[in-house]
Amino acid sequence: MGCLGNVLWFLCGGFVSGLSWVLMGCLWCITIVGIPVGLQCFKFASLSFFPFGKEIVYGGGVGSLLLNIIWLIVSGLPMAVVSAAIGLVLCITVIGIPFGLQHFKIAKLALMPFGSYVAS
């Protein structure tokens, strides 16, 4: 299911989701101070392109908490709201539920990207 789910995901909206992470990373990398945040965006863009079969492990310390607060205020909240809204729309039908759940996973990641990593 993972391979088929990833192919369908990419063709039916995963490209747009991953592209939003890439664009956000490019915006953050404009300044030298924002490069660490931009690199996080690029790291998680691969998850947005192909989310099936991958899990997110959350953790981190005080530094991650501070960066997550700044991220949330500047760009995390709009991305999380968009992913959650798309997830709700997809969960209306039975066929769309697996894809909606992947959007919820990405929405949670959009709120707390620092201190987390993708486990295959």
Short mmCIF file of N, CA, C and O in Angstrom, two decimals, residues 40-115:
data_model
loop_
_atom_site.label_atom_id
_atom_site.label_comp_id
_atom_site.label_asym_id
_atom_site.label_seq_id
_atom_site.Cartn_x
_atom_site.Cartn_y
_atom_site.Cartn_z
N GLN A 40 15.41 22.92 7.58
CA GLN A 40 14.34 22.08 8.13
C GLN A 40 13.22 21.92 7.11
O GLN A 40 12.66 20.84 6.95
N CYS A 41 12.88 22.99 6.44
CA CYS A 41 11.82 22.94 5.43
C CYS A 41 12.18 21.97 4.31
O CYS A 41 11.34 21.19 3.86
N PHE A 42 13.43 22.02 3.86
CA PHE A 42 13.84 21.13 2.79
C PHE A 42 13.84 19.68 3.26
O PHE A 42 13.50 18.77 2.50
N LYS A 43 14.23 19.46 4.51
CA LYS A 43 14.27 18.10 5.04
C LYS A 43 12.86 17.50 5.07
O LYS A 43 12.66 16.35 4.73
N PHE A 44 11.88 18.30 5.44
CA PHE A 44 10.52 17.79 5.54
C PHE A 44 9.73 17.89 4.24
O PHE A 44 8.62 17.39 4.14
N ALA A 45 10.32 18.51 3.23
CA ALA A 45 9.67 18.51 1.92
C ALA A 45 9.60 17.11 1.35
O ALA A 45 8.62 16.73 0.71
N SER A 46 10.63 16.32 1.63
CA SER A 46 10.61 14.94 1.14
C SER A 46 9.48 14.15 1.78
O SER A 46 8.88 13.28 1.15
N LEU A 47 9.15 14.46 3.05
CA LEU A 47 8.01 13.80 3.69
C LEU A 47 6.71 14.22 3.03
O LEU A 47 5.80 13.40 2.84
N SER A 48 6.60 15.46 2.67
CA SER A 48 5.38 15.94 2.03
C SER A 48 5.20 15.36 0.63
O SER A 48 4.07 15.18 0.18
N PHE A 49 6.29 15.08 -0.04
CA PHE A 49 6.18 14.49 -1.37
C PHE A 49 5.74 13.03 -1.28
O PHE A 49 4.92 12.57 -2.07
N PHE A 50 6.29 12.27 -0.35
CA PHE A 50 6.00 10.83 -0.22
C PHE A 50 5.82 10.46 1.25
O PHE A 50 6.73 9.93 1.88
N PRO A 51 4.62 10.67 1.86
CA PRO A 51 4.45 10.47 3.30
C PRO A 51 4.11 9.04 3.73
O PRO A 51 4.30 8.70 4.89
N PHE A 52 3.62 8.21 2.85
CA PHE A 52 3.19 6.87 3.26
C PHE A 52 4.40 6.03 3.66
O PHE A 52 5.41 6.01 2.98
N GLY A 53 4.28 5.30 4.76
CA GLY A 53 5.35 4.45 5.24
C GLY A 53 6.39 5.17 6.07
O GLY A 53 7.39 4.57 6.46
N LYS A 54 6.18 6.43 6.38
CA LYS A 54 7.13 7.20 7.18
C LYS A 54 6.43 7.69 8.44
O LYS A 54 5.26 8.04 8.41
N GLU A 55 7.16 7.73 9.52
CA GLU A 55 6.66 8.24 10.79
C GLU A 55 7.52 9.41 11.24
O GLU A 55 8.70 9.51 10.88
N ILE A 56 6.95 10.27 12.05
CA ILE A 56 7.66 11.42 12.58
C ILE A 56 7.88 11.20 14.07
O ILE A 56 6.94 10.89 14.79
N VAL A 57 9.12 11.34 14.50
CA VAL A 57 9.46 11.19 15.91
C VAL A 57 9.73 12.59 16.45
O VAL A 57 10.58 13.31 15.93
N TYR A 58 8.98 12.96 17.50
CA TYR A 58 9.12 14.29 18.08
C TYR A 58 10.00 14.23 19.31
O TYR A 58 10.00 13.28 20.06
N GLY A 59 10.76 15.28 19.53
CA GLY A 59 11.65 15.38 20.69
C GLY A 59 12.31 16.74 20.66
O GLY A 59 11.85 17.67 20.00
N GLY A 60 13.41 16.86 21.36
CA GLY A 60 14.14 18.12 21.35
C GLY A 60 14.21 18.72 22.74
O GLY A 60 13.64 18.23 23.69
N GLY A 61 14.90 19.82 22.82
CA GLY A 61 15.10 20.49 24.10
C GLY A 61 14.61 21.92 24.05
O GLY A 61 13.70 22.28 23.31
N VAL A 62 15.26 22.75 24.86
CA VAL A 62 14.87 24.15 24.99
C VAL A 62 15.09 24.91 23.68
O VAL A 62 14.27 25.72 23.27
N GLY A 63 16.21 24.62 23.01
CA GLY A 63 16.49 25.30 21.74
C GLY A 63 15.42 24.98 20.70
O GLY A 63 14.99 25.87 19.95
N SER A 64 15.00 23.73 20.66
CA SER A 64 13.94 23.35 19.72
C SER A 64 12.64 24.04 20.06
O SER A 64 11.90 24.47 19.18
N LEU A 65 12.35 24.16 21.35
CA LEU A 65 11.12 24.84 21.77
C LEU A 65 11.12 26.30 21.33
O LEU A 65 10.11 26.78 20.78
N LEU A 66 12.23 26.99 21.53
CA LEU A 66 12.30 28.40 21.13
C LEU A 66 12.16 28.56 19.62
O LEU A 66 11.44 29.43 19.13
N LEU A 67 12.85 27.70 18.87
CA LEU A 67 12.74 27.78 17.41
C LEU A 67 11.33 27.41 16.94
O LEU A 67 10.82 28.00 15.98
N ASN A 68 10.68 26.45 17.60
CA ASN A 68 9.31 26.09 17.23
C ASN A 68 8.34 27.24 17.49
O ASN A 68 7.40 27.44 16.73
N ILE A 69 8.56 28.00 18.55
CA ILE A 69 7.69 29.15 18.84
C ILE A 69 7.84 30.22 17.77
O ILE A 69 6.86 30.76 17.25
N ILE A 70 9.09 30.52 17.40
CA ILE A 70 9.33 31.50 16.33
C ILE A 70 8.73 31.00 15.02
O ILE A 70 8.07 31.74 14.28
N TRP A 71 8.96 29.71 14.71
CA TRP A 71 8.43 29.10 13.48
C TRP A 71 6.91 29.20 13.46
O TRP A 71 6.32 29.52 12.43
N LEU A 72 6.26 28.90 14.58
CA LEU A 72 4.81 28.91 14.65
C LEU A 72 4.25 30.29 14.34
O LEU A 72 3.28 30.43 13.59
N ILE A 73 4.86 31.31 14.88
CA ILE A 73 4.38 32.67 14.68
C ILE A 73 4.59 33.12 13.23
O ILE A 73 3.70 33.73 12.63
N VAL A 74 5.74 32.81 12.67
CA VAL A 74 6.10 33.35 11.36
C VAL A 74 5.46 32.58 10.21
O VAL A 74 4.85 33.17 9.32
N SER A 75 5.57 31.26 10.20
CA SER A 75 5.08 30.54 9.03
C SER A 75 4.41 29.21 9.32
O SER A 75 3.78 28.64 8.44
N GLY A 76 4.52 28.67 10.50
CA GLY A 76 3.98 27.36 10.79
C GLY A 76 2.47 27.30 10.87
O GLY A 76 1.85 26.35 10.39
N LEU A 77 1.87 28.30 11.46
CA LEU A 77 0.42 28.29 11.64
C LEU A 77 -0.35 28.30 10.32
O LEU A 77 -1.27 27.48 10.15
N PRO A 78 -0.01 29.16 9.36
CA PRO A 78 -0.74 29.09 8.09
C PRO A 78 -0.59 27.75 7.37
O PRO A 78 -1.57 27.22 6.83
N MET A 79 0.61 27.17 7.40
CA MET A 79 0.80 25.89 6.73
C MET A 79 0.04 24.78 7.43
O MET A 79 -0.51 23.89 6.79
N ALA A 80 -0.03 24.82 8.76
CA ALA A 80 -0.77 23.81 9.50
C ALA A 80 -2.27 23.93 9.25
O ALA A 80 -2.96 22.91 9.09
N VAL A 81 -2.77 25.15 9.19
CA VAL A 81 -4.20 25.35 8.94
C VAL A 81 -4.58 24.85 7.55
O VAL A 81 -5.61 24.19 7.37
N VAL A 82 -3.76 25.13 6.56
CA VAL A 82 -4.05 24.68 5.20
C VAL A 82 -4.04 23.16 5.12
O VAL A 82 -4.94 22.54 4.55
N SER A 83 -3.03 22.52 5.72
CA SER A 83 -2.96 21.06 5.69
C SER A 83 -4.13 20.43 6.44
O SER A 83 -4.69 19.42 5.99
N ALA A 84 -4.50 21.00 7.57
CA ALA A 84 -5.63 20.46 8.33
C ALA A 84 -6.94 20.64 7.57
O ALA A 84 -7.80 19.74 7.58
N ALA A 85 -7.11 21.77 6.90
CA ALA A 85 -8.33 21.99 6.12
C ALA A 85 -8.43 21.01 4.95
O ALA A 85 -9.50 20.44 4.70
N ILE A 86 -7.32 20.78 4.27
CA ILE A 86 -7.33 19.81 3.17
C ILE A 86 -7.60 18.42 3.71
O ILE A 86 -8.34 17.64 3.11
N GLY A 87 -7.03 18.09 4.88
CA GLY A 87 -7.27 16.80 5.50
C GLY A 87 -8.74 16.60 5.86
O GLY A 87 -9.29 15.51 5.67
N LEU A 88 -9.39 17.64 6.36
CA LEU A 88 -10.83 17.54 6.67
C LEU A 88 -11.65 17.30 5.42
O LEU A 88 -12.58 16.48 5.42
N VAL A 89 -11.33 17.99 4.36
CA VAL A 89 -12.07 17.81 3.10
C VAL A 89 -11.88 16.39 2.57
O VAL A 89 -12.83 15.75 2.11
N LEU A 90 -10.67 15.88 2.65
CA LEU A 90 -10.41 14.54 2.15
C LEU A 90 -11.08 13.46 3.00
O LEU A 90 -11.42 12.40 2.49
N CYS A 91 -11.26 13.72 4.28
CA CYS A 91 -11.87 12.72 5.16
C CYS A 91 -13.39 12.63 4.99
O CYS A 91 -14.02 11.80 5.64
N ILE A 92 -13.97 13.43 4.14
CA ILE A 92 -15.42 13.35 3.91
C ILE A 92 -15.78 12.02 3.26
O ILE A 92 -16.79 11.42 3.57
N THR A 93 -14.94 11.54 2.36
CA THR A 93 -15.21 10.27 1.68
C THR A 93 -14.35 9.16 2.29
O THR A 93 -13.29 9.42 2.85
N VAL A 94 -14.79 7.93 2.16
CA VAL A 94 -14.05 6.79 2.70
C VAL A 94 -12.73 6.62 1.96
O VAL A 94 -11.70 6.31 2.56
N ILE A 95 -12.73 6.84 0.67
CA ILE A 95 -11.51 6.68 -0.13
C ILE A 95 -10.47 7.73 0.25
O ILE A 95 -9.27 7.46 0.22
N GLY A 96 -10.89 8.90 0.66
CA GLY A 96 -9.97 9.98 0.97
C GLY A 96 -9.40 9.95 2.37
O GLY A 96 -8.49 10.72 2.68
N ILE A 97 -9.89 9.06 3.24
CA ILE A 97 -9.44 9.05 4.63
C ILE A 97 -7.93 8.82 4.78
O ILE A 97 -7.28 9.55 5.53
N PRO A 98 -7.32 7.84 4.09
CA PRO A 98 -5.87 7.68 4.25
C PRO A 98 -5.08 8.93 3.84
O PRO A 98 -4.07 9.28 4.47
N PHE A 99 -5.55 9.61 2.83
CA PHE A 99 -4.88 10.83 2.38
C PHE A 99 -5.11 11.98 3.36
O PHE A 99 -4.22 12.79 3.60
N GLY A 100 -6.30 12.04 3.94
CA GLY A 100 -6.58 13.05 4.95
C GLY A 100 -5.71 12.86 6.18
O GLY A 100 -5.22 13.83 6.77
N LEU A 101 -5.50 11.62 6.58
CA LEU A 101 -4.65 11.33 7.74
C LEU A 101 -3.21 11.76 7.48
O LEU A 101 -2.52 12.23 8.40
N GLN A 102 -2.75 11.63 6.26
CA GLN A 102 -1.40 12.08 5.93
C GLN A 102 -1.30 13.60 6.02
O GLN A 102 -0.28 14.15 6.45
N HIS A 103 -2.37 14.30 5.62
CA HIS A 103 -2.37 15.76 5.76
C HIS A 103 -2.37 16.17 7.22
O HIS A 103 -1.74 17.17 7.58
N PHE A 104 -3.05 15.40 8.08
CA PHE A 104 -3.02 15.72 9.51
C PHE A 104 -1.63 15.52 10.07
O PHE A 104 -1.17 16.28 10.94
N LYS A 105 -0.91 14.49 9.60
CA LYS A 105 0.46 14.26 10.03
C LYS A 105 1.35 15.43 9.62
O LYS A 105 2.18 15.89 10.40
N ILE A 106 1.15 15.93 8.41
CA ILE A 106 1.95 17.07 7.94
C ILE A 106 1.56 18.35 8.67
O ILE A 106 2.42 19.19 8.96
N ALA A 107 0.27 18.50 9.02
CA ALA A 107 -0.16 19.67 9.78
C ALA A 107 0.49 19.70 11.15
O ALA A 107 0.92 20.76 11.63
N LYS A 108 0.58 18.56 11.81
CA LYS A 108 1.24 18.50 13.12
C LYS A 108 2.72 18.83 12.98
O LYS A 108 3.28 19.53 13.81
N LEU A 109 3.33 18.34 11.93
CA LEU A 109 4.74 18.64 11.68
C LEU A 109 4.93 20.13 11.39
O LEU A 109 5.94 20.71 11.81
N ALA A 110 3.98 20.76 10.73
CA ALA A 110 4.09 22.19 10.43
C ALA A 110 4.07 23.03 11.71
O ALA A 110 4.58 24.14 11.72
N LEU A 111 3.49 22.49 12.77
CA LEU A 111 3.48 23.22 14.04
C LEU A 111 4.78 23.04 14.82
O LEU A 111 5.19 23.95 15.54
N MET A 112 5.43 21.87 14.70
CA MET A 112 6.62 21.59 15.50
C MET A 112 7.71 20.89 14.69
O MET A 112 7.98 19.71 14.90
N PRO A 113 8.36 21.57 13.76
CA PRO A 113 9.36 20.89 12.94
C PRO A 113 10.72 20.70 13.61
O PRO A 113 11.46 19.80 13.28
N PHE A 114 11.06 21.55 14.58
CA PHE A 114 12.39 21.47 15.19
C PHE A 114 12.40 20.42 16.29
O PHE A 114 11.49 20.32 17.09
N GLY A 115 13.47 19.65 16.32
CA GLY A 115 13.60 18.58 17.29
C GLY A 115 12.91 17.30 16.86
O GLY A 115 12.89 16.32 17.58
#
